[in-house]
Short mmCIF file of C-alpha atoms and ligand atoms in Angstrom, two decimals:
data_model
loop_
_atom_site.label_atom_id
_atom_site.label_comp_id
_atom_site.label_asym_id
_atom_site.label_seq_id
_atom_site.Cartn_x
_atom_site.Cartn_y
_atom_site.Cartn_z
CA MET V 1 -17.06 26.54 3.01
CA LYS V 2 -13.77 28.45 2.68
CA MET V 3 -10.83 26.67 1.26
CA THR V 4 -7.54 27.17 2.85
CA PHE V 5 -3.72 25.89 2.62
CA ARG V 6 -1.49 25.45 5.33
CA TRP V 7 1.25 27.49 5.49
CA TYR V 8 4.40 27.08 7.55
CA GLY V 9 5.11 30.90 8.08
CA GLU V 10 8.14 32.72 6.74
CA GLY V 11 10.08 29.60 6.97
CA ASP V 12 7.88 27.76 4.34
CA SER V 13 9.68 27.13 1.55
CA ILE V 14 6.17 27.92 -0.28
CA PRO V 15 5.64 31.59 -1.00
CA LEU V 16 2.06 32.89 0.04
CA SER V 17 2.20 34.53 -3.88
CA PHE V 18 2.15 30.85 -5.07
CA ILE V 19 -0.69 29.98 -2.65
CA ARG V 20 -2.90 32.67 -3.81
CA GLN V 21 -2.57 31.58 -7.39
CA ILE V 22 -4.26 28.24 -6.71
CA PRO V 23 -7.67 28.69 -8.06
CA GLY V 24 -10.56 29.24 -5.28
CA MET V 25 -8.10 29.95 -2.45
CA THR V 26 -9.22 31.95 0.36
CA GLY V 27 -6.58 32.04 3.00
CA VAL V 28 -4.12 30.37 4.93
CA VAL V 29 -3.78 28.05 7.69
CA THR V 30 -0.77 29.06 9.82
CA ALA V 31 0.79 29.32 13.43
CA VAL V 32 3.50 31.31 15.20
CA TYR V 33 6.22 29.17 15.60
CA ASP V 34 8.81 30.55 17.56
CA ILE V 35 7.30 30.73 20.78
CA PRO V 36 7.74 27.85 23.26
CA VAL V 37 4.74 25.67 24.00
CA GLY V 38 2.73 27.07 26.75
CA GLU V 39 3.56 30.61 26.39
CA VAL V 40 1.62 33.59 25.36
CA TRP V 41 1.73 34.42 21.48
CA PRO V 42 2.53 38.36 21.36
CA LEU V 43 -0.16 40.01 19.45
CA GLU V 44 2.35 41.62 17.30
CA LYS V 45 3.66 38.36 16.19
CA ILE V 46 0.21 37.44 15.41
CA LEU V 47 -0.41 40.83 13.45
CA ARG V 48 2.79 40.69 11.42
CA LEU V 49 1.88 37.10 10.09
CA ARG V 50 -1.79 38.33 9.45
CA SER V 51 -0.41 41.33 7.45
CA LEU V 52 2.01 39.16 5.40
CA CYS V 53 -0.90 37.23 4.15
CA GLN V 54 -3.43 40.23 3.64
CA ALA V 55 -0.28 41.48 1.35
CA GLN V 56 -1.23 38.53 -0.70
CA GLY V 57 -4.93 38.94 -0.55
CA LEU V 58 -5.38 35.95 1.64
CA GLU V 59 -7.19 35.67 4.97
CA MET V 60 -5.67 34.20 7.98
CA GLU V 61 -8.85 33.11 10.10
CA VAL V 62 -7.47 29.58 11.00
CA ILE V 63 -4.66 28.79 12.99
CA GLU V 64 -3.09 25.13 13.32
CA SER V 65 -1.99 24.60 15.65
CA VAL V 66 -2.01 26.38 19.12
CA PRO V 67 -0.17 23.30 21.11
CA VAL V 68 -1.28 22.19 24.29
CA HIS V 69 1.43 22.28 27.07
CA GLU V 70 2.24 18.34 28.31
CA ASP V 71 1.23 19.60 31.97
CA ILE V 72 -2.34 20.35 30.80
CA LYS V 73 -2.81 16.88 29.01
CA LEU V 74 -1.05 15.50 32.11
CA GLY V 75 -2.98 17.19 34.54
CA CYS V 76 -0.13 18.61 36.72
CA PRO V 77 -0.39 21.27 39.31
CA THR V 78 1.11 23.59 36.62
CA ARG V 79 -1.68 23.47 34.27
CA ASP V 80 -3.86 26.24 35.59
CA ARG V 81 -0.77 28.75 34.42
CA TYR V 82 -0.56 27.00 30.90
CA ILE V 83 -4.36 27.45 30.51
CA GLU V 84 -4.25 30.93 31.57
CA ASN V 85 -1.70 31.52 28.83
CA TYR V 86 -3.62 29.68 26.38
CA ALA V 87 -6.47 31.75 26.99
CA LYS V 88 -4.49 34.96 26.70
CA THR V 89 -3.63 33.49 23.32
CA ILE V 90 -6.97 32.94 22.13
CA GLU V 91 -7.94 36.50 23.24
CA ASN V 92 -4.83 37.82 21.30
CA LEU V 93 -5.97 35.73 18.20
CA GLY V 94 -9.61 36.90 18.51
CA GLN V 95 -8.24 40.55 18.13
CA ALA V 96 -6.36 39.56 14.92
CA GLY V 97 -9.73 38.31 13.07
CA VAL V 98 -9.08 34.61 13.70
CA ARG V 99 -12.31 32.43 13.87
CA CYS V 100 -10.96 28.88 14.21
CA VAL V 101 -7.92 27.28 16.27
CA CYS V 102 -6.85 23.52 15.56
CA TYR V 103 -5.59 21.65 18.49
CA ASN V 104 -4.69 18.24 19.49
CA PHE V 105 -4.63 16.36 22.48
CA MET V 106 -2.50 13.40 21.76
CA PRO V 107 0.00 12.66 24.34
CA VAL V 108 3.57 13.25 23.72
CA PHE V 109 3.76 12.22 19.97
CA ASP V 110 1.48 14.06 16.84
CA TRP V 111 0.70 12.07 13.91
CA LEU V 112 2.84 8.97 13.18
CA ARG V 113 4.17 7.66 9.92
CA THR V 114 6.94 4.86 9.09
CA ASP V 115 8.16 6.01 5.92
CA LEU V 116 7.77 9.36 4.68
CA HIS V 117 8.93 8.35 0.72
CA THR V 118 6.98 5.30 -0.14
CA PRO V 119 7.64 4.88 -3.78
CA ARG V 120 4.18 4.87 -5.52
CA PRO V 121 3.68 2.99 -9.07
CA ASP V 122 3.08 6.35 -10.92
CA GLY V 123 6.78 7.54 -9.81
CA SER V 124 5.32 9.84 -7.11
CA ASN V 125 6.30 8.93 -3.37
CA ALA V 126 4.02 9.45 -0.28
CA LEU V 127 3.55 9.15 3.26
CA SER V 128 2.67 5.80 4.58
CA TYR V 129 2.04 3.58 7.97
CA CYS V 130 2.93 -0.05 8.95
CA HIS V 131 1.60 -1.35 12.12
CA GLU V 132 4.10 -3.77 12.80
CA ALA V 133 7.14 -1.63 11.85
CA LEU V 134 5.90 1.09 14.37
CA MET V 135 5.30 -1.53 17.14
CA GLY V 136 8.74 -2.93 16.71
CA LEU V 137 10.51 0.63 17.62
CA ASP V 138 11.44 1.22 21.12
CA PRO V 139 9.72 4.68 22.13
CA HIS V 140 12.89 5.52 24.73
CA ASP V 141 14.98 5.77 21.46
CA LEU V 142 12.36 6.69 18.87
CA HIS V 143 13.86 8.52 15.77
CA LEU V 144 10.89 8.69 13.74
CA PRO V 145 10.61 10.13 10.29
CA GLY V 146 8.99 13.40 10.43
CA TRP V 147 8.62 13.51 14.20
CA ASP V 148 9.77 16.89 15.82
CA GLU V 149 12.42 15.64 17.93
CA SER V 150 12.39 18.77 20.03
CA TYR V 151 12.69 16.59 23.32
CA THR V 152 16.14 15.33 24.71
CA GLN V 153 16.33 11.47 25.50
CA ASP V 154 15.91 12.61 29.36
CA GLN V 155 12.96 14.79 28.75
CA LEU V 156 11.30 12.09 26.69
CA GLU V 157 11.82 9.61 29.25
CA ALA V 158 10.35 11.71 32.06
CA LEU V 159 7.39 12.34 29.76
CA LEU V 160 6.71 8.61 29.15
CA GLN V 161 7.39 8.06 33.04
CA ALA V 162 4.86 10.88 33.91
CA TYR V 163 2.16 9.27 31.53
CA SER V 164 2.83 5.86 32.56
CA GLY V 165 -0.40 4.10 33.61
CA MET V 166 -2.68 7.02 32.68
CA SER V 167 -6.14 5.79 32.08
CA HIS V 168 -8.25 7.08 28.75
CA GLU V 169 -10.78 8.65 31.61
CA THR V 170 -7.97 10.53 33.35
CA LEU V 171 -6.68 12.02 29.98
CA PHE V 172 -10.48 12.76 28.87
CA ASP V 173 -11.03 14.52 32.23
CA ASN V 174 -7.92 16.64 31.78
CA LEU V 175 -9.46 17.68 28.04
CA VAL V 176 -12.37 18.81 29.83
CA TYR V 177 -10.62 20.77 32.61
CA PHE V 178 -8.56 22.35 29.74
CA LEU V 179 -11.53 23.33 27.42
CA ASN V 180 -13.51 24.78 30.55
CA GLY V 181 -10.56 26.74 31.52
CA ILE V 182 -10.26 28.40 28.07
CA LEU V 183 -13.80 28.51 26.64
CA PRO V 184 -14.67 31.80 28.60
CA ALA V 185 -12.01 33.54 26.52
CA CYS V 186 -13.40 31.52 23.06
CA ASP V 187 -17.02 33.12 23.65
CA ARG V 188 -15.25 36.54 24.40
CA ALA V 189 -13.24 35.95 21.23
CA ASN V 190 -15.75 34.21 19.05
CA ILE V 191 -13.20 31.62 18.39
CA HIS V 192 -13.97 27.87 17.64
CA MET V 193 -11.82 25.41 19.12
CA ALA V 194 -11.45 22.60 16.75
CA ILE V 195 -9.74 19.26 18.04
CA HIS V 196 -7.91 17.23 15.57
CA PRO V 197 -8.44 13.51 15.98
CA ASP V 198 -5.55 11.37 17.13
CA ASP V 199 -3.48 10.11 14.01
CA PRO V 200 -3.58 7.35 13.51
CA PRO V 201 -6.81 7.12 15.86
CA TRP V 202 -5.29 4.04 18.32
CA ASP V 203 -3.30 4.04 21.39
CA MET V 204 0.52 4.27 20.76
CA PHE V 205 3.24 2.76 23.07
CA GLY V 206 0.99 2.36 25.61
CA LEU V 207 0.09 6.44 25.74
CA PRO V 208 -3.87 6.66 25.71
CA ARG V 209 -5.73 8.24 22.51
CA ILE V 210 -9.05 9.44 23.09
CA ILE V 211 -10.33 11.36 20.01
CA THR V 212 -10.56 8.30 18.07
CA GLY V 213 -14.00 7.94 16.65
CA PRO V 214 -17.72 8.35 17.18
CA ASP V 215 -18.07 7.62 20.53
CA SER V 216 -15.40 9.99 21.25
CA TYR V 217 -17.15 12.93 19.80
CA ARG V 218 -20.52 11.98 21.58
CA ARG V 219 -18.78 11.87 24.97
CA LEU V 220 -16.80 15.23 24.35
CA PHE V 221 -20.00 17.11 23.35
CA GLU V 222 -21.85 15.81 26.14
CA ALA V 223 -19.12 16.88 28.59
CA VAL V 224 -18.72 20.08 27.03
CA PRO V 225 -21.88 21.63 25.20
CA ASN V 226 -20.46 24.92 24.37
CA PRO V 227 -20.93 25.57 20.62
CA HIS V 228 -17.46 27.07 20.36
CA ASN V 229 -16.13 23.41 21.35
CA GLY V 230 -16.07 21.62 18.20
CA ILE V 231 -13.79 19.53 15.98
CA THR V 232 -11.46 19.18 13.00
CA LEU V 233 -12.78 16.52 10.90
CA CYS V 234 -9.41 14.76 9.39
CA THR V 235 -10.44 12.16 7.16
CA GLY V 236 -7.33 10.65 6.74
CA SER V 237 -6.73 10.38 10.62
CA LEU V 238 -10.23 8.66 11.41
CA GLY V 239 -10.43 6.75 7.97
CA ALA V 240 -7.13 5.02 8.96
CA SER V 241 -9.51 3.05 11.38
CA ARG V 242 -12.02 0.65 9.56
CA ASP V 243 -14.59 0.85 12.35
CA ASN V 244 -15.00 4.54 11.19
CA ASP V 245 -17.56 5.23 8.71
CA MET V 246 -16.35 8.44 7.19
CA VAL V 247 -19.51 9.30 5.56
CA ALA V 248 -21.79 8.57 8.37
CA MET V 249 -19.26 10.71 10.56
CA ALA V 250 -19.47 13.87 8.43
CA ALA V 251 -23.05 13.75 8.37
CA SER V 252 -23.42 13.13 12.12
CA LEU V 253 -20.65 15.77 13.11
CA ALA V 254 -20.98 18.42 10.27
CA SER V 255 -22.54 20.86 12.45
CA ARG V 256 -19.62 20.78 15.03
CA THR V 257 -17.18 20.64 12.23
CA TYR V 258 -15.51 23.92 11.96
CA PHE V 259 -12.47 22.62 10.15
CA ALA V 260 -12.03 19.63 7.65
CA HIS V 261 -8.94 18.11 6.67
CA LEU V 262 -9.62 16.36 3.65
CA ARG V 263 -7.30 13.67 2.90
CA GLN V 264 -7.43 10.37 0.96
CA ILE V 265 -5.57 7.12 2.23
CA ARG V 266 -5.55 3.71 0.47
CA PHE V 267 -5.45 0.50 3.04
CA SER V 268 -2.37 -2.01 2.51
CA GLY V 269 -3.28 -4.24 5.43
CA GLU V 270 -5.55 -4.19 8.30
CA ARG V 271 -3.93 -1.39 9.92
CA ASP V 272 -1.60 -0.25 7.37
CA PHE V 273 -2.24 2.36 4.70
CA CYS V 274 -0.29 4.78 2.27
CA GLU V 275 -1.25 8.19 1.45
CA CYS V 276 -2.31 9.20 -2.16
CA GLY V 277 -3.70 11.57 -4.17
CA HIS V 278 -7.02 13.23 -3.03
CA GLN V 279 -9.41 11.55 -5.48
CA THR V 280 -11.87 9.14 -4.58
CA ARG V 281 -10.85 6.77 -7.02
CA GLU V 282 -6.97 6.81 -5.73
CA GLY V 283 -7.95 5.25 -2.38
CA SER V 284 -10.31 3.78 0.03
CA LEU V 285 -12.21 6.81 1.19
CA ASP V 286 -15.42 8.10 -0.82
CA MET V 287 -14.51 11.83 -0.79
CA TYR V 288 -17.60 12.91 -2.82
CA GLY V 289 -19.75 11.02 -0.09
CA ILE V 290 -17.65 12.85 2.95
CA VAL V 291 -18.29 16.36 0.91
CA LYS V 292 -21.95 15.64 0.10
CA ALA V 293 -22.59 14.55 3.45
CA LEU V 294 -20.94 17.83 5.12
CA VAL V 295 -22.86 19.87 2.65
CA ASP V 296 -26.32 18.32 3.33
CA HIS V 297 -25.92 18.42 7.11
CA GLY V 298 -25.22 22.48 6.85
CA PHE V 299 -21.05 22.48 7.14
CA ASP V 300 -20.05 25.87 6.47
CA GLY V 301 -16.73 25.79 7.66
CA TYR V 302 -13.23 25.96 6.89
CA VAL V 303 -11.47 23.30 4.38
CA ARG V 304 -7.72 22.22 3.47
CA PRO V 305 -6.36 19.82 1.20
CA ASP V 306 -4.20 17.57 3.55
CA HIS V 307 -0.82 16.06 3.06
CA GLY V 308 0.13 15.69 -0.72
CA ARG V 309 2.39 13.22 -2.45
CA ASN V 310 5.92 14.37 -4.04
CA ILE V 311 5.15 14.89 -7.53
CA TRP V 312 6.53 16.42 -10.51
CA GLY V 313 10.24 16.17 -8.89
CA GLU V 314 8.96 18.29 -6.13
CA ASP V 315 11.17 17.45 -2.91
CA GLY V 316 8.68 19.16 -0.61
CA LYS V 317 8.39 19.00 3.28
CA PRO V 318 6.84 15.69 3.91
CA GLY V 319 3.03 15.84 3.36
CA TYR V 320 3.36 19.58 2.47
CA GLY V 321 4.48 20.17 -0.78
CA LEU V 322 2.62 22.71 -3.15
CA TYR V 323 1.64 20.53 -6.17
CA ASP V 324 -0.08 17.51 -5.29
CA ARG V 325 -1.97 20.01 -2.46
CA ALA V 326 -2.80 22.37 -4.96
CA LEU V 327 -4.47 19.23 -7.23
CA GLY V 328 -6.37 18.46 -4.01
CA ALA V 329 -7.57 21.97 -3.42
CA CYS V 330 -8.97 22.29 -6.99
CA TYR V 331 -10.63 18.85 -6.75
CA LEU V 332 -12.38 19.46 -3.63
CA THR V 333 -13.01 22.99 -4.35
CA GLY V 334 -15.15 21.24 -7.27
CA LEU V 335 -16.63 18.70 -4.98
CA PHE V 336 -17.80 21.26 -3.16
CA GLU V 337 -19.53 23.30 -5.88
CA ALA V 338 -21.40 19.93 -7.16
CA ALA V 339 -22.46 19.54 -3.70
CA GLU V 340 -23.86 22.82 -2.79
CA ALA V 341 -25.32 23.25 -6.21
CA GLU V 342 -27.17 19.97 -5.91
CA ARG V 343 -28.12 21.16 -2.23
CA ALA V 344 -29.47 24.59 -3.41
CA GLY V 345 -31.28 22.89 -6.46
CA ARG V 346 -33.03 20.68 -3.90
CA THR V 347 -33.84 23.03 -1.46
CA GLY V 348 -34.15 26.45 -3.26
CA SER V 349 -31.42 27.85 -0.65
CA THR V 350 -29.18 30.58 -2.22
CA ARG V 351 -26.20 29.36 -0.11
CA GLY V 352 -23.15 28.21 -1.89
CA THR V 353 -19.48 28.64 -1.96
CA ARG V 354 -18.41 31.71 -0.75
CA SER V 355 -16.79 34.37 -2.77
CA THR V 356 -12.96 34.13 -3.41
CA LEU V 357 -9.78 36.04 -4.30
CA GLY V 358 -11.44 36.81 -7.64
CA SER V 359 -14.34 38.43 -6.48
CA SER V 360 -12.60 41.68 -5.58
C1 DNO U 1 -0.34 16.47 10.38
C2 DNO U 1 -1.30 17.46 10.91
C3 DNO U 1 -1.31 17.30 12.42
C4 DNO U 1 -2.30 18.48 13.09
C5 DNO U 1 -2.25 18.66 14.67
C6 DNO U 1 -3.04 19.42 14.91
O1 DNO U 1 -0.14 16.88 9.24
O2 DNO U 1 -2.44 17.37 10.46
O3 DNO U 1 0.06 17.54 12.86
O4 DNO U 1 -1.60 19.93 12.61
O5 DNO U 1 -2.26 17.09 14.86
O6 DNO U 1 -2.94 19.82 16.04
#
């Protein structure tokens, strides 16, 4: 596996020079942030990002995300142009050495939380989700913490109208249409697509969500068997549903998992949770069980720590400060070292954690 760290480009308050100092770090996960959704990412912009990373000895092999235009999710007649653009972006990314692209297929809203600064007993604070509080919000007048409010009220209203009544089947068909449109480019560029699950994994405000549990993946791989069609296993997203057994899912999905977001949550109600430190004892998910299941089933992709708490006085971008994610990365690297050593001992395999910055 390769340990990576999300970096929000030149606007990120965390410099690459700090990220490289996290032991075991091989690269960053980033994106071009100043191109409107649906337009082609110019090769020069991608290469510039890569050279900034390389100057700090960091790889840039994973992109999170290349966003999918709503017209594609809606299945509008205009989608073919956006799919063509997406394919062109994939080709440009391939030329820059990118190997994996994370994306999601959630209508209108990406991840949702109801509080970004929930105080924890140890004096830190973290993101949390309360289902009742979310259900009490009016989707037509939303001011969600952390949500990118890039839509005007009118645009949001029009989008909600356009989606109204859309079934899960139609959204799924639109995903398949999208994948079939871009996979030839992925094959040429040798890029793995890694769909991020819906966070949290249930319908929101009447909008369908389709990447929520084991059945979603069964259906997805049946419909699009091309091995470049893969997933981002996000434990914090999928794990928020008590129906999802994350250790079993890690085992059964390992071979199609190209990117793993390994994040811990602690349940505080049936559908309520608070984010917490990555360690197993901090929350409700068995992190070692998940890592071991991935390793034992042949996972050899990219990993990143996910949302961290604000600790040690840091007031970072919600979920994306430096300190707690760095602690998470070190913890996860240790879990992988142990699981890979154990597996090698059992199978006589020489495969292990790939070389890191320190090897050169
Ligand atoms: C939240 C992230 C998501 C993720 C996208 C992938 O912290 O995990 O925003 O980047 O859903 O497309």
